[in-house]
Amino acid sequence: MAGPSSLVVTNDERSRNFLRGALSRFGFQVSVAMSGQDGITQFAPAAFHIVLVDRHLPDMSGLEVLRKLKRISPEVAAVMIAADGAADDVLQAMRLGAKDYLIKPLEEVAAIDRMICRISGEENLAKQNREYKVALERRNSELRDHVELLRRDQEAGRLLQQHLLPRTPYYYPGGVEAAYRLVPSLYLSGDFVDYGLFGERFVAFYLVDVSGHGVSSALVTALIKHSIMHRLRERPLFAQLDSLSDDLLDVLDLVNTELLSTSLGKHASMFVGVVDSSARQLHYSVAGQLPMPALISESGAEWLPGKGRPLGIFERGDWQVMRADLPPTWRLAACSDGVLELLQGDLLEKEAQLLQAIADSGGELEPLCQALKVDTFGALPDDITILTLGCH
């Protein structure tokens, strides 16, 4: 009886030989394509159990190959082969539907074993979900009741998520205003925001975008909210100026650990920050955030600098804590990547349009939502969230 089949799309001889040998040892029949077009030509729905695509091919991007394979067969189990440190490539591949990834140089057969187990372990997904549910129930009985409501009734789930969200707008001492608009593409959202006052001078906030849509992603946003609140009960965060950097990194590490431990295959981007109203400074970190937050002053709007790996994919995120001085009058606008779906053109063109819209609106929530047609766009391809903070 013929074994399972695989298609390896790469012109990297070392990677090709390694994968051919490793997959063959696991009983796979291996077909090889030296270019992206060759791989697309060889591919047929249900013909291959696994398709491995190199990010860098001689004729086209591996991401483009993945996109075309997903159009032909949305269920194909695709794996992206990326270079070490290419976190953005991995994140884009996951968003396009890749089920796993391998990092060059390919040297460990055990990595292939783990990949095959993850992809072939569809039958274990229900068991993992049950174990995940039990873990949540043990952590918090109130959250258990909420999860049960969410599973039984989407309306109850929607009300729960709205209940967990903060009031909008909200005004804090020091003249800081926070507001947001969250529009789910389905009944429930994988986006989430929160903010709060710590002491008399620190306003902390975050915007998180969990991959996917619907109930499972909404459950993860509830888990993130609960985990952060639990950490706040364990020890004070954002209470002292000299500990702000550690506190921001602690939040990112906490969420990253939670996502990795769920075994649901969920990842997320996140923007977390603290406004020091006394010193007029912004302390912040980003994890896979796209588009970047924008700071608006009298001179216009500009993207904030910074980078960091997304959450739920890597054990270490290499996140950075950045700081920006705030003028007497300022606005801050942060958006989930669903906002880019409202705009036309390639990514750079969309980002330019978004920054212009932010500048034209002065970073005010309602004018920005109107400019982007958030409430009148029609059927949304992705959850959309806009978070604004400011001081007039």
mmCIF file of C-alpha atoms in Angstrom:
data_model
loop_
_atom_site.group_PDB
_atom_site.id
_atom_site.type_symbol
_atom_site.label_atom_id
_atom_site.label_comp_id
_atom_site.label_asym_id
_atom_site.label_seq_id
_atom_site.Cartn_x
_atom_site.Cartn_y
_atom_site.Cartn_z
ATOM 1 C CA MET A 1 0.000 0.000 0.000
ATOM 2 C CA ALA A 2 1.342 3.414 -0.963
ATOM 3 C CA GLY A 3 2.219 5.723 1.909
ATOM 4 C CA PRO A 4 1.092 9.316 2.357
ATOM 5 C CA SER A 5 2.378 11.796 -0.202
ATOM 6 C CA SER A 6 4.150 15.117 0.192
ATOM 7 C CA LEU A 7 5.210 17.951 -2.109
ATOM 8 C CA VAL A 8 8.387 19.913 -1.340
ATOM 9 C CA VAL A 9 8.647 23.259 -3.143
ATOM 10 C CA THR A 10 12.203 24.625 -2.844
ATOM 11 C CA ASN A 11 15.300 25.183 -4.967
ATOM 12 C CA ASP A 12 17.508 25.014 -1.865
ATOM 13 C CA GLU A 13 19.390 21.765 -2.429
ATOM 14 C CA ARG A 14 20.322 21.283 1.221
ATOM 15 C CA SER A 15 16.745 21.764 2.435
ATOM 16 C CA ARG A 16 15.382 19.634 -0.397
ATOM 17 C CA ASN A 17 17.694 16.695 0.335
ATOM 18 C CA PHE A 18 17.049 16.880 4.061
ATOM 19 C CA LEU A 19 13.260 16.917 3.637
ATOM 20 C CA ARG A 20 13.317 14.140 1.059
ATOM 21 C CA GLY A 21 15.280 11.910 3.422
ATOM 22 C CA ALA A 22 13.367 12.813 6.591
ATOM 23 C CA LEU A 23 9.904 12.484 5.049
ATOM 24 C CA SER A 24 10.831 9.202 3.369
ATOM 25 C CA ARG A 25 11.884 7.776 6.733
ATOM 26 C CA PHE A 26 8.425 8.627 8.049
ATOM 27 C CA GLY A 27 6.822 6.703 5.187
ATOM 28 C CA PHE A 28 6.010 9.643 2.901
ATOM 29 C CA GLN A 29 6.282 9.568 -0.867
ATOM 30 C CA VAL A 30 8.078 12.788 -1.782
ATOM 31 C CA SER A 31 7.570 14.897 -4.900
ATOM 32 C CA VAL A 32 9.823 17.892 -5.521
ATOM 33 C CA ALA A 33 9.215 21.208 -7.267
ATOM 34 C CA MET A 34 12.122 23.554 -7.977
ATOM 35 C CA SER A 35 10.025 26.715 -8.421
ATOM 36 C CA GLY A 36 6.769 28.199 -7.295
ATOM 37 C CA GLN A 37 5.078 27.718 -10.645
ATOM 38 C CA ASP A 38 6.264 24.108 -10.807
ATOM 39 C CA GLY A 39 4.768 23.489 -7.377
ATOM 40 C CA ILE A 40 1.419 25.031 -8.355
ATOM 41 C CA THR A 41 1.372 22.965 -11.553
ATOM 42 C CA GLN A 42 2.086 19.705 -9.713
ATOM 43 C CA PHE A 43 -0.421 20.386 -6.977
ATOM 44 C CA ALA A 44 -3.931 18.935 -7.113
ATOM 45 C CA PRO A 45 -6.579 18.825 -4.365
ATOM 46 C CA ALA A 46 -6.313 15.686 -2.209
ATOM 47 C CA ALA A 47 -3.151 14.577 -4.075
ATOM 48 C CA PHE A 48 -0.770 15.495 -1.247
ATOM 49 C CA HIS A 49 -1.110 15.072 2.498
ATOM 50 C CA ILE A 50 1.460 17.807 3.200
ATOM 51 C CA VAL A 51 2.890 20.603 1.031
ATOM 52 C CA LEU A 52 6.094 22.326 2.211
ATOM 53 C CA VAL A 53 6.841 25.676 0.560
ATOM 54 C CA ASP A 54 10.080 27.655 0.815
ATOM 55 C CA ARG A 55 9.575 31.371 1.546
ATOM 56 C CA HIS A 56 12.216 32.287 -1.050
ATOM 57 C CA LEU A 57 11.811 30.776 -4.527
ATOM 58 C CA PRO A 58 13.462 31.774 -7.801
ATOM 59 C CA ASP A 59 10.279 32.882 -9.584
ATOM 60 C CA MET A 60 7.869 34.100 -6.901
ATOM 61 C CA SER A 61 7.358 34.505 -3.167
ATOM 62 C CA GLY A 62 6.546 31.389 -1.189
ATOM 63 C CA LEU A 63 3.724 33.393 0.384
ATOM 64 C CA GLU A 64 2.205 33.873 -3.081
ATOM 65 C CA VAL A 65 2.499 30.133 -3.725
ATOM 66 C CA LEU A 66 0.741 29.467 -0.421
ATOM 67 C CA ARG A 67 -2.006 31.935 -1.300
ATOM 68 C CA LYS A 68 -2.612 30.237 -4.672
ATOM 69 C CA LEU A 69 -2.585 26.736 -3.175
ATOM 70 C CA LYS A 70 -5.164 27.833 -0.608
ATOM 71 C CA ARG A 71 -7.369 29.135 -3.411
ATOM 72 C CA ILE A 72 -7.169 25.779 -5.156
ATOM 73 C CA SER A 73 -7.690 23.763 -1.963
ATOM 74 C CA PRO A 74 -8.469 25.684 1.260
ATOM 75 C CA GLU A 75 -7.977 22.524 3.308
ATOM 76 C CA VAL A 76 -4.428 21.786 2.136
ATOM 77 C CA ALA A 77 -2.008 21.160 5.010
ATOM 78 C CA ALA A 78 0.688 23.662 4.059
ATOM 79 C CA VAL A 79 3.961 24.283 5.884
ATOM 80 C CA MET A 80 6.109 27.400 5.398
ATOM 81 C CA ILE A 81 9.906 27.049 5.351
ATOM 82 C CA ALA A 82 11.288 30.346 6.660
ATOM 83 C CA ALA A 83 14.690 31.726 7.506
ATOM 84 C CA ASP A 84 15.781 31.961 11.129
ATOM 85 C CA GLY A 85 14.496 35.210 12.644
ATOM 86 C CA ALA A 86 11.919 35.828 9.881
ATOM 87 C CA ALA A 87 9.029 36.270 12.319
ATOM 88 C CA ASP A 88 7.026 38.428 9.907
ATOM 89 C CA ASP A 89 7.183 35.717 7.235
ATOM 90 C CA VAL A 90 5.885 33.137 9.699
ATOM 91 C CA LEU A 91 3.076 35.431 10.840
ATOM 92 C CA GLN A 92 1.987 36.168 7.254
ATOM 93 C CA ALA A 93 2.072 32.476 6.413
ATOM 94 C CA MET A 94 -0.115 31.660 9.426
ATOM 95 C CA ARG A 95 -2.578 34.350 8.411
ATOM 96 C CA LEU A 96 -2.727 32.842 4.926
ATOM 97 C CA GLY A 97 -3.615 29.473 6.425
ATOM 98 C CA ALA A 98 -0.327 27.632 6.925
ATOM 99 C CA LYS A 99 -0.719 24.896 9.517
ATOM 100 C CA ASP A 100 2.902 24.896 10.629
ATOM 101 C CA TYR A 101 6.369 26.243 9.849
ATOM 102 C CA LEU A 102 9.978 25.070 9.755
ATOM 103 C CA ILE A 103 12.998 27.288 10.383
ATOM 104 C CA LYS A 104 16.194 27.014 8.315
ATOM 105 C CA PRO A 105 18.730 25.538 8.535
ATOM 106 C CA LEU A 106 16.812 22.239 8.552
ATOM 107 C CA GLU A 107 18.891 19.825 10.608
ATOM 108 C CA GLU A 108 16.719 18.004 13.158
ATOM 109 C CA VAL A 109 14.570 15.077 12.060
ATOM 110 C CA ALA A 110 12.692 15.518 15.355
ATOM 111 C CA ALA A 111 11.323 18.823 14.021
ATOM 112 C CA ILE A 112 9.807 16.948 11.066
ATOM 113 C CA ASP A 113 8.358 14.392 13.463
ATOM 114 C CA ARG A 114 6.714 17.138 15.527
ATOM 115 C CA MET A 115 5.359 18.820 12.396
ATOM 116 C CA ILE A 116 3.820 15.588 11.110
ATOM 117 C CA CYS A 117 2.303 14.863 14.510
ATOM 118 C CA ARG A 118 0.765 18.319 14.713
ATOM 119 C CA ILE A 119 -0.678 18.214 11.220
ATOM 120 C CA SER A 120 -1.763 14.578 11.386
ATOM 121 C CA GLY A 121 -3.221 15.017 14.853
ATOM 122 C CA GLU A 122 -6.583 16.352 13.704
ATOM 123 C CA GLU A 123 -8.272 13.495 15.526
ATOM 124 C CA ASN A 124 -6.788 14.771 18.796
ATOM 125 C CA LEU A 125 -8.238 18.279 18.419
ATOM 126 C CA ALA A 126 -11.528 17.463 20.169
ATOM 127 C CA LYS A 127 -9.625 15.922 23.080
ATOM 128 C CA GLN A 128 -7.354 18.966 23.320
ATOM 129 C CA ASN A 129 -10.379 21.278 23.292
ATOM 130 C CA ARG A 130 -11.937 19.339 26.161
ATOM 131 C CA GLU A 131 -8.708 19.540 28.134
ATOM 132 C CA TYR A 132 -8.506 23.251 27.428
ATOM 133 C CA LYS A 133 -12.067 23.718 28.672
ATOM 134 C CA VAL A 134 -11.296 21.791 31.887
ATOM 135 C CA ALA A 135 -8.237 23.985 32.510
ATOM 136 C CA LEU A 136 -10.355 27.113 32.182
ATOM 137 C CA GLU A 137 -13.004 25.723 34.515
ATOM 138 C CA ARG A 138 -10.410 25.005 37.202
ATOM 139 C CA ARG A 139 -8.983 28.503 37.008
ATOM 140 C CA ASN A 140 -12.149 30.446 37.595
ATOM 141 C CA SER A 141 -15.717 29.311 38.272
ATOM 142 C CA GLU A 142 -17.158 32.590 37.042
ATOM 143 C CA LEU A 143 -15.310 32.255 33.765
ATOM 144 C CA ARG A 144 -16.611 28.662 33.542
ATOM 145 C CA ASP A 145 -20.180 29.973 33.671
ATOM 146 C CA HIS A 146 -19.379 32.537 31.004
ATOM 147 C CA VAL A 147 -17.830 29.891 28.748
ATOM 148 C CA GLU A 148 -20.886 27.673 29.096
ATOM 149 C CA LEU A 149 -23.155 30.571 28.177
ATOM 150 C CA LEU A 150 -20.980 31.394 25.208
ATOM 151 C CA ARG A 151 -21.122 27.823 23.915
ATOM 152 C CA ARG A 152 -24.896 27.568 24.291
ATOM 153 C CA ASP A 153 -25.855 30.911 22.928
ATOM 154 C CA GLN A 154 -23.982 33.369 20.747
ATOM 155 C CA GLU A 155 -26.110 36.184 22.070
ATOM 156 C CA ALA A 156 -24.945 35.422 25.582
ATOM 157 C CA GLY A 157 -21.381 35.339 24.275
ATOM 158 C CA ARG A 158 -21.748 38.717 22.618
ATOM 159 C CA LEU A 159 -23.162 40.225 25.805
ATOM 160 C CA LEU A 160 -20.302 38.699 27.782
ATOM 161 C CA GLN A 161 -17.660 40.158 25.527
ATOM 162 C CA GLN A 162 -19.328 43.568 25.662
ATOM 163 C CA HIS A 163 -19.424 43.294 29.456
ATOM 164 C CA LEU A 164 -15.688 42.614 29.588
ATOM 165 C CA LEU A 165 -14.904 45.651 27.446
ATOM 166 C CA PRO A 166 -14.302 49.017 29.134
ATOM 167 C CA ARG A 167 -16.618 52.006 28.926
ATOM 168 C CA THR A 168 -16.138 54.325 25.959
ATOM 169 C CA PRO A 169 -15.290 57.121 26.039
ATOM 170 C CA TYR A 170 -13.668 57.352 29.458
ATOM 171 C CA TYR A 171 -11.919 60.364 30.986
ATOM 172 C CA TYR A 172 -9.034 60.064 33.432
ATOM 173 C CA PRO A 173 -7.293 62.560 35.725
ATOM 174 C CA GLY A 174 -4.642 64.549 33.933
ATOM 175 C CA GLY A 175 -6.955 65.156 30.980
ATOM 176 C CA VAL A 176 -6.413 61.753 29.304
ATOM 177 C CA GLU A 177 -9.352 60.433 27.286
ATOM 178 C CA ALA A 178 -9.663 56.821 26.044
ATOM 179 C CA ALA A 179 -12.186 55.552 23.522
ATOM 180 C CA TYR A 180 -12.588 52.724 21.031
ATOM 181 C CA ARG A 181 -14.796 51.247 18.311
ATOM 182 C CA LEU A 182 -14.929 47.443 17.994
ATOM 183 C CA VAL A 183 -16.866 45.902 15.100
ATOM 184 C CA PRO A 184 -16.735 42.096 14.796
ATOM 185 C CA SER A 185 -16.835 40.452 11.376
ATOM 186 C CA LEU A 186 -18.947 37.683 12.916
ATOM 187 C CA TYR A 187 -21.110 37.732 16.017
ATOM 188 C CA LEU A 188 -18.098 37.582 18.302
ATOM 189 C CA SER A 189 -14.733 39.267 17.946
ATOM 190 C CA GLY A 190 -11.116 38.113 18.143
ATOM 191 C CA ASP A 191 -10.155 41.749 18.851
ATOM 192 C CA PHE A 192 -10.158 43.176 22.356
ATOM 193 C CA VAL A 193 -9.195 46.405 24.136
ATOM 194 C CA ASP A 194 -8.899 47.457 27.738
ATOM 195 C CA TYR A 195 -7.573 50.417 29.724
ATOM 196 C CA GLY A 196 -7.439 51.632 33.302
ATOM 197 C CA LEU A 197 -5.939 54.140 35.728
ATOM 198 C CA PHE A 198 -3.097 53.065 38.028
ATOM 199 C CA GLY A 199 -2.265 55.445 40.836
ATOM 200 C CA GLU A 200 -2.873 59.054 39.969
ATOM 201 C CA ARG A 201 -0.718 59.410 36.848
ATOM 202 C CA PHE A 202 -0.502 56.154 34.838
ATOM 203 C CA VAL A 203 -3.156 55.155 32.275
ATOM 204 C CA ALA A 204 -2.382 51.646 31.004
ATOM 205 C CA PHE A 205 -4.046 50.159 27.918
ATOM 206 C CA TYR A 206 -3.789 47.394 25.335
ATOM 207 C CA LEU A 207 -5.212 46.325 22.000
ATOM 208 C CA VAL A 208 -4.960 42.620 21.105
ATOM 209 C CA ASP A 209 -5.917 40.903 17.826
ATOM 210 C CA VAL A 210 -6.296 37.111 18.147
ATOM 211 C CA SER A 211 -6.079 35.086 14.938
ATOM 212 C CA GLY A 212 -9.316 33.736 13.510
ATOM 213 C CA HIS A 213 -12.892 34.763 14.159
ATOM 214 C CA GLY A 214 -15.909 33.722 16.157
ATOM 215 C CA VAL A 215 -16.284 31.777 19.365
ATOM 216 C CA SER A 216 -12.803 30.265 19.732
ATOM 217 C CA SER A 217 -11.027 33.587 19.219
ATOM 218 C CA ALA A 218 -13.481 35.370 21.521
ATOM 219 C CA LEU A 219 -12.786 32.772 24.212
ATOM 220 C CA VAL A 220 -9.087 33.534 23.935
ATOM 221 C CA THR A 221 -9.724 37.277 24.398
ATOM 222 C CA ALA A 222 -11.637 36.432 27.580
ATOM 223 C CA LEU A 223 -8.710 34.288 28.725
ATOM 224 C CA ILE A 224 -6.295 37.168 28.085
ATOM 225 C CA LYS A 225 -8.468 39.593 30.048
ATOM 226 C CA HIS A 226 -8.792 37.131 32.920
ATOM 227 C CA SER A 227 -5.058 36.360 32.975
ATOM 228 C CA ILE A 228 -4.092 40.034 33.143
ATOM 229 C CA MET A 229 -6.621 40.710 35.901
ATOM 230 C CA HIS A 230 -5.316 37.674 37.805
ATOM 231 C CA ARG A 231 -1.751 39.000 37.513
ATOM 232 C CA LEU A 232 -2.904 42.381 38.826
ATOM 233 C CA ARG A 233 -4.313 40.607 41.880
ATOM 234 C CA GLU A 234 -0.983 38.838 42.403
ATOM 235 C CA ARG A 235 1.139 41.965 42.337
ATOM 236 C CA PRO A 236 0.754 45.652 41.422
ATOM 237 C CA LEU A 237 1.531 46.650 37.849
ATOM 238 C CA PHE A 238 2.114 50.142 36.449
ATOM 239 C CA ALA A 239 2.484 51.596 39.944
ATOM 240 C CA GLN A 240 6.053 52.918 39.758
ATOM 241 C CA LEU A 241 7.878 54.757 36.993
ATOM 242 C CA ASP A 242 11.043 52.676 37.289
ATOM 243 C CA SER A 243 9.121 49.397 36.834
ATOM 244 C CA LEU A 244 7.000 50.339 33.803
ATOM 245 C CA SER A 245 9.297 48.601 31.308
ATOM 246 C CA ASP A 246 9.292 45.368 33.289
ATOM 247 C CA ASP A 247 5.513 45.555 33.686
ATOM 248 C CA LEU A 248 4.926 45.949 29.933
ATOM 249 C CA LEU A 249 7.198 43.015 29.134
ATOM 250 C CA ASP A 250 5.514 40.964 31.848
ATOM 251 C CA VAL A 251 2.108 41.459 30.197
ATOM 252 C CA LEU A 252 3.440 40.359 26.797
ATOM 253 C CA ASP A 253 5.200 37.332 28.297
ATOM 254 C CA LEU A 254 2.045 36.383 30.208
ATOM 255 C CA VAL A 255 -0.167 36.474 27.109
ATOM 256 C CA ASN A 256 2.461 34.672 25.031
ATOM 257 C CA THR A 257 2.666 31.878 27.611
ATOM 258 C CA GLU A 258 -1.118 31.541 27.779
ATOM 259 C CA LEU A 259 -1.462 31.254 23.999
ATOM 260 C CA LEU A 260 1.310 28.663 23.743
ATOM 261 C CA SER A 261 -0.241 26.596 26.537
ATOM 262 C CA THR A 262 -3.749 26.404 25.068
ATOM 263 C CA SER A 263 -2.749 24.096 22.154
ATOM 264 C CA LEU A 264 -5.457 25.771 20.059
ATOM 265 C CA GLY A 265 -3.055 27.064 17.455
ATOM 266 C CA LYS A 266 -3.978 30.674 18.216
ATOM 267 C CA HIS A 267 -1.559 33.573 17.846
ATOM 268 C CA ALA A 268 -2.055 37.289 18.353
ATOM 269 C CA SER A 269 -0.679 40.747 17.770
ATOM 270 C CA MET A 270 -0.701 43.233 20.628
ATOM 271 C CA PHE A 271 -0.040 46.886 21.398
ATOM 272 C CA VAL A 272 0.344 47.622 25.118
ATOM 273 C CA GLY A 273 1.303 50.935 26.658
ATOM 274 C CA VAL A 274 1.231 53.338 29.577
ATOM 275 C CA VAL A 275 0.608 57.072 29.436
ATOM 276 C CA ASP A 276 2.422 58.955 32.177
ATOM 277 C CA SER A 277 0.194 62.031 32.425
ATOM 278 C CA SER A 278 2.517 63.716 34.895
ATOM 279 C CA ALA A 279 5.710 63.456 32.818
ATOM 280 C CA ARG A 280 3.776 63.552 29.504
ATOM 281 C CA GLN A 281 5.418 60.392 28.212
ATOM 282 C CA LEU A 282 4.218 57.258 26.473
ATOM 283 C CA HIS A 283 5.848 53.908 27.323
ATOM 284 C CA TYR A 284 4.829 51.075 24.989
ATOM 285 C CA SER A 285 5.653 47.748 23.354
ATOM 286 C CA VAL A 286 4.373 46.064 20.198
ATOM 287 C CA ALA A 287 4.131 42.367 19.352
ATOM 288 C CA GLY A 288 3.491 41.688 15.668
ATOM 289 C CA GLN A 289 1.384 44.857 15.456
ATOM 290 C CA LEU A 290 0.176 45.772 11.966
ATOM 291 C CA PRO A 291 -0.454 48.587 11.283
ATOM 292 C CA MET A 292 1.712 50.382 13.821
ATOM 293 C CA PRO A 293 0.064 52.893 16.191
ATOM 294 C CA ALA A 294 0.183 56.528 15.134
ATOM 295 C CA LEU A 295 0.917 59.583 17.277
ATOM 296 C CA ILE A 296 -0.844 62.790 16.250
ATOM 297 C CA SER A 297 0.305 66.253 17.262
ATOM 298 C CA GLU A 298 -0.057 69.751 15.837
ATOM 299 C CA SER A 299 2.624 68.902 13.267
ATOM 300 C CA GLY A 300 0.666 65.919 11.900
ATOM 301 C CA ALA A 301 0.537 62.125 12.294
ATOM 302 C CA GLU A 302 3.428 59.687 12.267
ATOM 303 C CA TRP A 303 3.837 55.982 12.938
ATOM 304 C CA LEU A 304 5.453 55.068 16.229
ATOM 305 C CA PRO A 305 8.688 53.075 15.897
ATOM 306 C CA GLY A 306 9.136 49.616 17.371
ATOM 307 C CA LYS A 307 8.984 45.917 16.572
ATOM 308 C CA GLY A 308 8.477 42.578 18.263
ATOM 309 C CA ARG A 309 7.420 39.043 17.443
ATOM 310 C CA PRO A 310 3.727 38.108 17.557
ATOM 311 C CA LEU A 311 2.384 36.226 20.542
ATOM 312 C CA GLY A 312 1.662 32.511 20.632
ATOM 313 C CA ILE A 313 4.250 31.373 18.060
ATOM 314 C CA PHE A 314 7.701 31.736 19.599
ATOM 315 C CA GLU A 315 8.891 30.964 23.122
ATOM 316 C CA ARG A 316 10.769 34.287 23.221
ATOM 317 C CA GLY A 317 9.411 37.437 21.686
ATOM 318 C CA ASP A 318 12.413 39.802 21.787
ATOM 319 C CA TRP A 319 10.001 42.622 22.569
ATOM 320 C CA GLN A 320 11.247 46.158 23.086
ATOM 321 C CA VAL A 321 9.958 48.874 25.401
ATOM 322 C CA MET A 322 9.851 52.219 23.613
ATOM 323 C CA ARG A 323 9.258 55.695 24.970
ATOM 324 C CA ALA A 324 7.835 58.808 23.304
ATOM 325 C CA ASP A 325 7.543 62.324 24.666
ATOM 326 C CA LEU A 326 4.031 63.729 24.411
ATOM 327 C CA PRO A 327 3.308 67.371 23.564
ATOM 328 C CA PRO A 328 0.700 69.329 25.558
ATOM 329 C CA THR A 329 -1.923 68.384 22.933
ATOM 330 C CA TRP A 330 -1.696 64.898 21.455
ATOM 331 C CA ARG A 331 -3.721 61.948 20.173
ATOM 332 C CA LEU A 332 -2.817 58.289 19.781
ATOM 333 C CA ALA A 333 -4.595 55.963 17.331
ATOM 334 C CA ALA A 334 -4.100 52.183 17.167
ATOM 335 C CA CYS A 335 -5.952 49.831 14.809
ATOM 336 C CA SER A 336 -6.250 46.073 14.361
ATOM 337 C CA ASP A 337 -5.200 44.801 10.931
ATOM 338 C CA GLY A 338 -8.835 44.411 9.871
ATOM 339 C CA VAL A 339 -8.890 48.178 9.241
ATOM 340 C CA LEU A 340 -6.535 47.632 6.299
ATOM 341 C CA GLU A 341 -9.250 45.531 4.605
ATOM 342 C CA LEU A 342 -11.311 48.729 4.262
ATOM 343 C CA LEU A 343 -8.644 50.319 2.056
ATOM 344 C CA GLN A 344 -7.428 49.766 -1.507
ATOM 345 C CA GLY A 345 -4.005 48.919 -2.915
ATOM 346 C CA ASP A 346 -1.004 47.033 -1.592
ATOM 347 C CA LEU A 347 0.117 47.134 2.033
ATOM 348 C CA LEU A 348 2.223 50.294 1.690
ATOM 349 C CA GLU A 349 -0.593 52.115 -0.087
ATOM 350 C CA LYS A 350 -3.095 51.036 2.550
ATOM 351 C CA GLU A 351 -0.823 52.201 5.359
ATOM 352 C CA ALA A 352 -0.348 55.552 3.642
ATOM 353 C CA GLN A 353 -4.125 55.960 3.257
ATOM 354 C CA LEU A 354 -4.693 55.024 6.886
ATOM 355 C CA LEU A 355 -2.080 57.474 8.181
ATOM 356 C CA GLN A 356 -3.640 60.231 6.077
ATOM 357 C CA ALA A 357 -7.086 59.417 7.458
ATOM 358 C CA ILE A 358 -5.708 59.512 10.998
ATOM 359 C CA ALA A 359 -4.049 62.868 10.322
ATOM 360 C CA ASP A 360 -7.192 64.335 8.710
ATOM 361 C CA SER A 361 -9.342 63.204 11.654
ATOM 362 C CA GLY A 362 -6.887 64.585 14.192
ATOM 363 C CA GLY A 363 -6.923 61.181 15.830
ATOM 364 C CA GLU A 364 -10.519 61.654 16.954
ATOM 365 C CA LEU A 365 -12.464 58.382 17.035
ATOM 366 C CA GLU A 366 -15.749 59.344 15.378
ATOM 367 C CA PRO A 367 -14.261 61.311 12.450
ATOM 368 C CA LEU A 368 -11.759 58.519 11.847
ATOM 369 C CA CYS A 369 -14.513 55.868 11.818
ATOM 370 C CA GLN A 370 -16.500 57.981 9.369
ATOM 371 C CA ALA A 371 -13.489 58.489 7.096
ATOM 372 C CA LEU A 372 -12.831 54.722 7.014
ATOM 373 C CA LYS A 373 -16.571 53.926 6.654
ATOM 374 C CA VAL A 374 -16.309 51.486 9.535
ATOM 375 C CA ASP A 375 -20.070 51.440 10.160
ATOM 376 C CA THR A 376 -21.184 51.496 6.522
ATOM 377 C CA PHE A 377 -18.684 49.200 4.779
ATOM 378 C CA GLY A 378 -21.042 46.221 4.663
ATOM 379 C CA ALA A 379 -19.906 42.646 5.297
ATOM 380 C CA LEU A 380 -16.519 42.847 7.003
ATOM 381 C CA PRO A 381 -13.775 40.365 6.063
ATOM 382 C CA ASP A 382 -12.111 40.743 9.474
ATOM 383 C CA ASP A 383 -12.749 42.141 12.944
ATOM 384 C CA ILE A 384 -12.110 45.887 13.124
ATOM 385 C CA THR A 385 -10.978 47.761 16.207
ATOM 386 C CA ILE A 386 -9.814 51.358 16.592
ATOM 387 C CA LEU A 387 -8.437 52.553 19.933
ATOM 388 C CA THR A 388 -7.750 56.236 20.550
ATOM 389 C CA LEU A 389 -6.246 58.073 23.483
ATOM 390 C CA GLY A 390 -5.512 61.730 23.785
ATOM 391 C CA CYS A 391 -5.152 64.894 25.764
ATOM 392 C CA HIS A 392 -6.461 68.274 24.642
#
